[in-house]
Coordinates of C-alpha atoms in Angstrom, one line a residue:
M1 CA -22.8 11.9 46.3
A2 CA -25.7 14.0 45.0
E3 CA -28.0 15.7 47.5
R4 CA -31.1 13.7 48.1
R5 CA -34.4 15.2 47.0
K6 CA -36.7 15.9 49.9
K7 CA -40.0 15.5 48.1
P8 CA -41.3 13.9 44.9
I9 CA -41.4 15.7 41.6
D10 CA -44.1 18.4 41.4
G11 CA -44.4 18.2 45.2
K12 CA -47.1 15.5 45.2
R13 CA -47.6 11.9 44.3
G14 CA -49.6 11.5 41.2
S15 CA -51.5 8.7 39.5
V16 CA -50.4 7.0 36.3
M17 CA -52.9 9.0 34.4
N18 CA -51.5 12.2 35.8
L19 CA -48.1 11.0 34.5
I20 CA -49.4 10.4 31.0
R21 CA -51.2 13.8 31.0
K22 CA -48.2 15.7 32.3
I23 CA -45.6 14.4 30.0
K24 CA -46.6 15.1 26.4
H25 CA -43.8 13.0 24.9
S26 CA -44.2 10.1 27.2
I27 CA -45.4 7.0 25.4
V28 CA -47.1 4.2 27.4
L29 CA -45.5 0.9 26.1
L30 CA -45.2 -2.7 26.8
L31 CA -41.4 -2.7 26.2
T32 CA -40.2 -6.3 26.2
F33 CA -37.3 -6.0 23.7
S34 CA -35.1 -6.3 26.8
L35 CA -35.9 -10.0 26.6
F36 CA -33.9 -10.2 23.4
F37 CA -31.7 -7.1 23.2
A38 CA -29.2 -6.3 26.0
Y39 CA -28.4 -2.7 26.8
V40 CA -26.2 -1.9 29.7
P41 CA -27.1 1.6 31.1
A42 CA -24.4 4.2 31.2
A43 CA -25.8 5.6 34.4
L44 CA -22.4 5.9 36.0
G45 CA -21.8 9.2 34.1
A46 CA -25.2 10.6 35.1
S47 CA -25.3 14.2 36.5
A48 CA -26.6 15.0 39.9
Q49 CA -29.6 16.6 38.3
Q50 CA -30.4 13.3 36.4
V51 CA -29.9 11.3 39.6
E52 CA -32.4 13.4 41.5
E53 CA -34.9 13.5 38.6
V54 CA -34.8 9.7 38.3
R55 CA -35.2 9.2 42.0
G56 CA -38.3 11.4 42.1
L57 CA -39.9 9.6 39.2
L58 CA -39.3 6.2 40.7
E59 CA -40.7 7.3 44.0
Q60 CA -43.7 8.8 42.3
Y61 CA -44.7 6.2 39.7
H62 CA -43.0 2.8 40.1
L63 CA -45.4 -0.1 40.6
K64 CA -43.6 -1.2 43.8
S65 CA -44.0 2.2 45.5
P66 CA -40.3 2.6 46.6
D67 CA -40.0 5.1 49.5
D68 CA -37.5 7.8 49.8
S69 CA -35.2 5.9 52.2
A70 CA -35.0 2.9 49.9
L71 CA -33.5 5.1 47.1
A72 CA -31.5 7.4 49.3
D73 CA -27.8 8.0 48.6
K74 CA -27.8 5.8 45.5
E75 CA -26.7 6.5 41.9
I76 CA -29.1 5.7 39.1
D77 CA -27.9 2.1 38.4
E78 CA -28.1 1.4 42.2
M79 CA -31.6 2.7 42.4
V80 CA -32.8 0.6 39.5
D81 CA -31.0 -2.5 40.8
S82 CA -32.7 -2.1 44.2
L83 CA -36.1 -2.4 42.6
D84 CA -35.5 -6.0 41.4
D85 CA -37.3 -5.1 38.2
P86 CA -35.7 -6.1 34.9
Y87 CA -37.9 -3.8 32.9
T88 CA -37.1 -0.5 34.6
Q89 CA -34.1 1.1 32.9
Y90 CA -32.3 4.4 32.3
F91 CA -30.9 5.2 28.9
D92 CA -28.5 8.0 28.0
D93 CA -29.1 9.7 24.7
Q94 CA -26.9 7.4 22.6
E95 CA -28.4 4.2 24.2
W96 CA -31.9 5.6 23.6
K97 CA -31.2 6.2 20.0
A98 CA -30.1 2.5 19.6
Y99 CA -33.0 1.2 21.7
S100 CA -35.6 3.2 19.8
S101 CA -34.2 1.8 16.5
E102 CA -34.8 -1.7 17.9
L103 CA -38.3 -0.8 18.8
E104 CA -39.1 0.2 15.3
Q105 CA -37.1 -2.8 13.9
T106 CA -34.6 -0.6 12.0
F107 CA -30.8 -0.9 11.9
V108 CA -27.8 -0.1 9.7
G109 CA -26.4 -3.1 7.9
I110 CA -26.8 -5.2 4.8
G111 CA -30.2 -6.8 5.4
I112 CA -29.9 -10.5 5.8
V113 CA -31.4 -13.0 8.3
M114 CA -28.9 -15.6 9.4
M115 CA -29.2 -19.3 10.5
E116 CA -26.8 -21.8 11.9
E117 CA -26.5 -25.4 10.7
K118 CA -23.7 -27.8 11.9
G119 CA -21.5 -24.9 13.0
K120 CA -21.8 -23.0 9.8
I121 CA -23.7 -19.7 9.3
Y122 CA -26.0 -19.4 6.3
V123 CA -28.3 -16.7 4.9
E124 CA -31.8 -17.8 5.9
D125 CA -33.6 -14.9 4.2
V126 CA -32.8 -11.6 2.4
I127 CA -34.8 -8.6 3.4
A128 CA -36.6 -7.0 0.4
D129 CA -35.1 -3.8 -0.9
S130 CA -32.0 -4.2 1.2
P131 CA -28.3 -3.7 0.2
A132 CA -27.9 -7.5 0.2
S133 CA -30.9 -8.0 -2.1
S134 CA -29.6 -5.4 -4.5
V135 CA -26.3 -7.1 -5.1
G136 CA -27.7 -10.6 -5.4
I137 CA -27.2 -12.3 -2.0
L138 CA -29.5 -15.3 -1.9
A139 CA -31.1 -17.5 0.8
G140 CA -28.9 -20.5 1.3
D141 CA -25.6 -18.8 0.7
L142 CA -22.9 -19.8 3.2
L143 CA -21.3 -16.8 4.9
V144 CA -17.5 -17.2 4.5
A145 CA -15.8 -13.9 5.3
A146 CA -16.1 -10.1 5.6
D147 CA -13.3 -7.8 4.5
G148 CA -11.0 -10.8 4.2
K149 CA -11.6 -12.0 7.8
S150 CA -12.8 -15.6 7.9
F151 CA -16.0 -16.4 9.7
A152 CA -14.7 -19.9 10.7
G153 CA -15.5 -20.5 14.4
K154 CA -17.5 -17.3 14.6
T155 CA -21.0 -17.1 16.2
M156 CA -24.0 -15.3 14.6
A157 CA -23.5 -12.5 17.0
D158 CA -19.9 -12.1 15.9
I159 CA -20.8 -12.0 12.3
Q160 CA -23.6 -9.6 13.0
K161 CA -21.1 -7.1 14.5
E162 CA -18.9 -7.5 11.3
L163 CA -21.8 -6.8 9.0
R164 CA -23.3 -3.8 10.8
G165 CA -21.6 -0.5 10.8
E166 CA -21.9 3.2 9.9
E167 CA -24.3 4.1 7.1
G168 CA -22.5 4.5 3.8
T169 CA -19.6 2.3 4.6
V170 CA -18.7 -0.7 2.5
V171 CA -18.2 -4.3 3.5
A172 CA -16.6 -6.9 1.2
L173 CA -18.7 -10.1 1.8
T174 CA -17.6 -13.5 0.6
V175 CA -20.2 -16.3 0.4
S176 CA -20.2 -19.8 -0.9
R177 CA -22.9 -20.9 -3.3
S178 CA -23.1 -24.4 -4.8
G179 CA -19.4 -24.9 -3.9
K180 CA -18.2 -21.7 -5.5
E181 CA -17.0 -18.6 -3.6
L182 CA -18.6 -15.3 -4.6
K183 CA -17.5 -11.9 -3.5
F184 CA -19.8 -8.9 -3.1
K185 CA -19.1 -5.3 -2.2
I186 CA -22.1 -4.0 -0.2
T187 CA -22.8 -0.5 1.0
R188 CA -24.4 -0.5 4.4
K189 CA -27.6 1.5 4.8
Q190 CA -30.6 1.7 7.1
V191 CA -32.7 -1.3 6.8
H192 CA -36.3 -1.7 8.1
V193 CA -37.2 -5.3 9.0
P194 CA -40.8 -6.1 8.0
V195 CA -42.8 -7.1 11.0
V196 CA -45.7 -8.7 9.1
S197 CA -45.5 -11.6 6.7
T198 CA -48.4 -13.5 5.2
K199 CA -49.1 -16.7 3.1
M200 CA -52.2 -18.5 2.0
L201 CA -51.4 -22.0 3.4
D202 CA -54.2 -23.9 1.5
Q203 CA -57.9 -24.6 1.7
G204 CA -58.7 -21.0 2.5
I205 CA -56.4 -20.9 5.6
G206 CA -54.3 -17.8 5.8
Y207 CA -51.1 -17.3 7.8
L208 CA -50.0 -14.0 9.3
A209 CA -46.8 -13.6 11.3
L210 CA -46.3 -10.5 13.5
T211 CA -42.8 -10.3 14.9
S212 CA -43.1 -7.0 16.8
F213 CA -45.7 -4.3 17.8
T214 CA -44.0 -1.3 16.2
S215 CA -45.9 2.0 15.9
E216 CA -47.0 1.0 12.4
A217 CA -47.8 -2.7 13.2
G218 CA -51.6 -2.1 13.5
K219 CA -51.8 -0.5 10.0
E220 CA -49.6 -3.2 8.5
V221 CA -51.6 -6.1 9.9
K222 CA -54.9 -4.5 8.7
R223 CA -53.4 -4.0 5.2
E224 CA -52.1 -7.6 5.0
L225 CA -55.3 -9.1 6.5
E226 CA -57.4 -7.4 3.9
K227 CA -55.2 -8.8 1.2
L228 CA -55.7 -12.3 2.6
E229 CA -59.5 -11.8 2.7
K230 CA -59.5 -10.8 -0.9
N231 CA -57.9 -14.1 -1.7
G232 CA -60.7 -16.1 0.0
L233 CA -59.6 -16.3 3.6
A234 CA -61.8 -18.8 5.5
S235 CA -59.7 -19.0 8.7
L236 CA -56.5 -17.5 10.0
V237 CA -53.3 -18.7 11.8
L238 CA -51.9 -15.6 13.7
D239 CA -48.3 -16.3 14.6
L240 CA -47.1 -14.4 17.6
R241 CA -44.2 -16.7 18.4
N242 CA -41.0 -14.9 19.4
N243 CA -42.8 -11.6 19.5
G244 CA -41.5 -9.8 22.5
G245 CA -44.0 -7.0 22.5
G246 CA -43.9 -3.3 21.8
Y247 CA -46.5 -0.5 21.8
V248 CA -49.7 -1.0 23.7
S249 CA -51.5 1.2 21.1
A250 CA -50.5 -1.2 18.4
A251 CA -51.8 -4.2 20.3
Q252 CA -55.1 -2.2 20.7
E253 CA -55.2 -1.6 17.0
V254 CA -54.7 -5.3 16.1
A255 CA -57.2 -6.4 18.7
G256 CA -59.7 -4.0 17.2
L257 CA -59.5 -5.9 13.9
F258 CA -61.1 -8.9 15.6
V259 CA -63.1 -7.6 18.6
K260 CA -65.9 -5.2 17.9
E261 CA -66.1 -3.8 21.4
G262 CA -64.7 -4.6 24.8
V263 CA -61.6 -4.4 26.9
L264 CA -58.1 -5.4 25.8
A265 CA -56.8 -5.7 29.3
H266 CA -57.3 -4.3 32.8
M267 CA -54.3 -2.1 33.8
R268 CA -53.8 -1.8 37.6
D269 CA -51.4 0.7 39.1
R270 CA -49.7 0.5 42.5
N271 CA -52.8 1.9 44.2
G272 CA -55.0 -0.8 42.8
H273 CA -56.7 1.6 40.4
D274 CA -58.1 -0.4 37.4
E275 CA -57.8 1.3 34.1
P276 CA -59.6 -0.8 31.4
L277 CA -57.9 -0.6 28.1
S278 CA -60.8 -0.4 25.6
I279 CA -61.2 -1.9 22.2
S280 CA -63.4 -0.4 19.5
G281 CA -63.3 -2.1 16.2
T282 CA -65.0 -4.9 14.2
S283 CA -65.5 -8.6 14.4
R284 CA -64.6 -11.1 11.6
P285 CA -66.6 -14.1 10.4
Y286 CA -63.8 -16.6 10.6
E287 CA -61.9 -18.6 13.2
V288 CA -58.5 -17.5 14.4
V289 CA -55.8 -19.8 15.8
V290 CA -53.0 -18.0 17.6
L291 CA -49.4 -19.5 17.7
V292 CA -47.5 -18.8 20.9
N293 CA -44.3 -20.0 22.6
G294 CA -42.0 -19.1 25.5
N295 CA -40.8 -15.9 23.7
T296 CA -44.3 -14.6 23.2
A297 CA -44.3 -11.8 25.7
S298 CA -46.0 -8.7 26.9
A299 CA -48.1 -7.0 24.2
S300 CA -48.3 -10.4 22.5
E301 CA -49.6 -12.0 25.6
L302 CA -52.0 -9.1 26.1
L303 CA -53.4 -9.7 22.6
S304 CA -53.4 -13.5 22.9
G305 CA -55.2 -13.4 26.2
A306 CA -57.9 -11.0 24.9
L307 CA -58.5 -13.0 21.7
R308 CA -59.0 -16.1 23.8
D309 CA -61.2 -14.5 26.5
Y310 CA -63.5 -13.1 23.8
G311 CA -63.8 -16.5 22.1
V312 CA -62.1 -15.2 18.9
G313 CA -59.3 -17.7 18.8
Q314 CA -57.6 -20.7 20.5
L315 CA -53.9 -20.7 21.5
V316 CA -51.5 -23.3 20.1
G317 CA -47.9 -23.9 21.1
T318 CA -46.1 -23.7 24.5
K319 CA -46.6 -21.5 27.6
T320 CA -45.9 -17.8 27.0
Y321 CA -43.2 -15.8 28.7
G322 CA -45.2 -14.2 31.5
K323 CA -44.5 -10.5 31.2
G324 CA -47.6 -8.8 32.4
V325 CA -46.3 -5.3 33.4
V326 CA -46.4 -2.0 31.6
Q327 CA -43.7 0.5 31.2
S328 CA -43.8 4.2 30.4
L329 CA -41.0 6.0 28.7
I330 CA -40.2 9.4 30.3
P331 CA -37.8 11.8 28.6
L332 CA -35.8 13.5 31.4
K333 CA -35.5 17.3 31.5
S334 CA -31.8 16.8 32.4
G335 CA -31.2 14.4 29.4
G336 CA -31.8 10.7 28.8
V337 CA -34.9 8.6 29.1
L338 CA -36.3 6.6 32.0
K339 CA -38.3 3.4 31.3
V340 CA -40.3 2.7 34.4
T341 CA -42.8 0.0 35.3
I342 CA -46.1 1.7 36.2
Q343 CA -48.8 -0.9 35.9
E344 CA -49.6 -4.6 35.9
Y345 CA -52.2 -5.9 33.4
Y346 CA -54.8 -8.7 33.5
T347 CA -56.7 -10.3 30.7
P348 CA -60.3 -9.2 30.1
K349 CA -61.5 -12.0 32.3
G350 CA -59.1 -10.9 35.1
K351 CA -56.5 -13.6 34.6
K352 CA -53.0 -12.8 35.8
V353 CA -50.2 -12.9 33.3
D354 CA -47.1 -11.6 35.0
Q355 CA -44.6 -14.4 36.0
V356 CA -47.4 -16.9 35.1
G357 CA -47.8 -16.7 31.3
L358 CA -50.6 -18.1 29.2
T359 CA -51.1 -21.9 28.8
P360 CA -52.2 -22.8 25.3
D361 CA -55.4 -24.7 24.5
L362 CA -53.3 -27.1 22.5
T363 CA -49.8 -27.7 23.7
V364 CA -47.3 -28.5 20.9
S365 CA -43.5 -28.2 21.0
G366 CA -41.3 -27.7 17.9
A367 CA -41.7 -24.8 15.4
A368 CA -42.9 -26.9 12.4
E369 CA -45.0 -29.2 14.6
Q370 CA -46.8 -26.1 16.1
L371 CA -47.6 -24.7 12.7
I372 CA -49.0 -28.1 11.6
G373 CA -51.1 -28.2 14.7
A374 CA -52.5 -24.7 14.2
F375 CA -53.1 -25.4 10.5
R376 CA -55.2 -28.5 11.3
L377 CA -57.0 -26.8 14.1
A378 CA -58.0 -24.1 11.6
G379 CA -59.5 -26.8 9.4
G380 CA -56.5 -27.7 7.1
T381 CA -55.8 -31.2 5.9
K382 CA -53.4 -30.9 3.0
L383 CA -49.7 -30.6 3.9
A384 CA -46.8 -29.9 1.6
V385 CA -43.4 -30.1 3.3
S386 CA -40.0 -29.7 1.7
W387 CA -36.5 -29.7 3.3
N388 CA -33.2 -28.6 1.8
K389 CA -30.0 -27.6 3.6
G390 CA -31.6 -26.9 6.9
I391 CA -34.5 -24.9 5.5
L392 CA -38.0 -26.4 5.9
T393 CA -40.9 -25.0 3.9
L394 CA -44.4 -25.9 5.1
N395 CA -47.2 -24.9 2.8
G396 CA -45.1 -22.0 1.7
V397 CA -43.9 -20.9 5.2
R398 CA -40.1 -21.1 5.4
M399 CA -38.2 -21.8 8.7
S400 CA -34.8 -22.9 9.9
Q401 CA -35.0 -26.6 10.8
P402 CA -31.5 -28.1 10.5
D403 CA -32.4 -31.3 12.2
A404 CA -35.8 -32.0 10.5
A405 CA -34.3 -34.5 8.1
R406 CA -31.1 -36.3 7.2
K407 CA -29.8 -38.3 4.3
E408 CA -27.7 -41.4 4.7
G409 CA -26.6 -42.9 1.4
N410 CA -29.7 -43.0 -0.8
L411 CA -32.0 -43.2 2.2
W412 CA -33.9 -40.3 3.8
Y413 CA -34.9 -40.0 7.5
V414 CA -37.3 -37.5 9.0
N415 CA -37.4 -36.3 12.6
L416 CA -39.7 -38.8 14.3
K417 CA -41.7 -36.1 16.2
L418 CA -42.1 -34.1 13.0
G419 CA -43.0 -37.1 10.9
T420 CA -45.6 -38.2 13.4
E421 CA -47.2 -34.7 13.3
I422 CA -47.2 -34.8 9.5
A423 CA -49.0 -38.1 9.6
G424 CA -51.6 -36.7 12.0
A425 CA -50.6 -39.3 14.7
K426 CA -49.7 -39.1 18.4
L427 CA -46.2 -40.3 19.6
T428 CA -45.4 -42.0 22.9
Y429 CA -42.3 -43.7 24.1
D430 CA -41.9 -46.6 26.6
A431 CA -38.4 -46.3 28.1
K432 CA -38.5 -49.7 29.6
S433 CA -39.0 -51.5 26.3
R434 CA -37.4 -48.7 24.3
T435 CA -40.4 -48.7 22.0
Y436 CA -42.0 -45.9 20.1
T437 CA -45.8 -46.0 19.5
L438 CA -47.5 -43.9 16.8
T439 CA -51.3 -43.8 17.2
K440 CA -53.9 -42.4 14.8
G441 CA -57.5 -43.2 15.6
S442 CA -57.7 -47.0 16.0
Q443 CA -54.4 -47.5 14.1
K444 CA -51.4 -48.2 16.3
E445 CA -47.8 -48.7 15.0
T446 CA -44.8 -49.6 17.1
I447 CA -41.1 -49.7 16.5
K448 CA -38.1 -50.3 18.7
A449 CA -35.4 -47.7 19.1
T450 CA -32.9 -50.4 18.1
D451 CA -34.6 -51.0 14.7
S452 CA -32.3 -50.2 11.8
R453 CA -35.0 -47.9 10.4
V454 CA -34.6 -45.6 13.4
K455 CA -31.6 -43.3 13.7
I456 CA -30.6 -41.6 17.0
K457 CA -28.0 -38.9 16.9
D458 CA -27.3 -36.1 19.3
G459 CA -30.4 -37.0 21.3
R460 CA -32.6 -36.7 18.2
T461 CA -34.6 -39.6 16.7
S462 CA -35.3 -39.9 13.0
I463 CA -37.3 -42.6 11.1
D464 CA -37.1 -43.9 7.6
V465 CA -39.6 -41.9 5.5
R466 CA -40.6 -45.0 3.6
L467 CA -42.0 -46.5 6.8
L468 CA -44.2 -43.5 7.5
A469 CA -45.6 -43.7 4.0
K470 CA -46.2 -47.4 4.4
W471 CA -47.9 -47.1 7.8
F472 CA -50.2 -44.1 7.2
K473 CA -52.5 -43.7 4.2
G474 CA -52.2 -40.3 2.7
V475 CA -48.5 -39.7 3.6
T476 CA -46.3 -39.3 0.5
F477 CA -42.7 -38.6 -0.1
S478 CA -40.2 -37.9 -2.9
A479 CA -36.6 -37.0 -3.0
S480 CA -34.3 -35.3 -5.5
G481 CA -30.7 -34.5 -4.8
E482 CA -30.5 -32.8 -1.5
T483 CA -34.3 -32.1 -1.3
L484 CA -36.8 -34.2 0.5
K485 CA -40.6 -33.6 0.0
L486 CA -43.3 -34.9 2.2
G487 CA -47.1 -34.6 1.9
S488 CA -50.2 -35.5 3.8
R489 CA -53.8 -35.3 2.9

């Protein structure tokens, strides 16, 4: 067992700001990728020097102020576990290399986004300028095998492992397209996943999705936002769903695109010291609607809370994750990196986020339904929806929605909840009478769950699209082959 250090590093307890000043290469982050990426620390092989260095840093800076006795005679993993803090973590050099790649959304592979439908794994999207795009892999391709090994029964995680590997190595990928098997030899290389995507939805409403706060996210958002503005942007839907966080500085940069002057958040350390995180930027003359869900975390919550507190935008979706603590990355002199929780943050109006989350102004569940709700809140009225092989496209925005529609014979059925949202109605269900009620203004339509025009499978309810078009003026539909199109105006 390593000898216990008798006093904290530098012989005194310092503030969080002292930590930041002392360690030139330390980066203050909201690191929430641990929500989605699991790394098991290799602390068992840590040296005595590393153990002592980690102990001193935890005593000196961790938000919970652990004392010397609480960390005594413990290895690194034991010390970290004793804190009951899922965000404090030790990385060896190899783990840190992998983790930092995730922070910047880079990996070595072929460059595809996968989706699952009815037990089969398809290509949902192909990353631009990736190895997959260069050989002709297309969205909608069914993944069949790699290097002759069938993907039958494999999960997306299993397939991901097969497709990733060392840079410069080759994988022989087999896909099925329109019933024909195609084989491609693809050379793996480093791929950067774009974190910003945009669309003009219609009627001057822009859509900007931000998936991660990488070091370049602020610049990317600014560039894409200016492109939307040149195309006549009148209001914006900012999609932060499934964004687990990232760099605080990136969140500051993005906030500065919408708030001229103020505080992004109040950062409080273990001594109660409040360090306001300032914003200095510009305001914009249009409304912003922010999409959030249960995987909107940390820096995303920080930004969402600030935009709402300053009256810039309303939140649509479901309650956010509730990660309101800040970590610092500290490179150790003895090797490795310590990620340690040092502060808790509150919104500009002082609202707590940690383990609470943000409740949206308009609560809507379902990915497509949320986008429709945000679009309408931003002033939109014209919807164009198409569905084919599990991919739903809503005013140009593509998403995986395998259960959004189904075809039986020559008849098409749309998910009842989605269909109701497209129609602009509200859905209620009376369990006693097994009756669905769709209400739009003074109009009220009812249908029994036992009606032949209603289909219930695997707990999901669908309705004949012809009935929606009959009931609600402005709802249209057409079908061709395996594609269903719905519209609303």
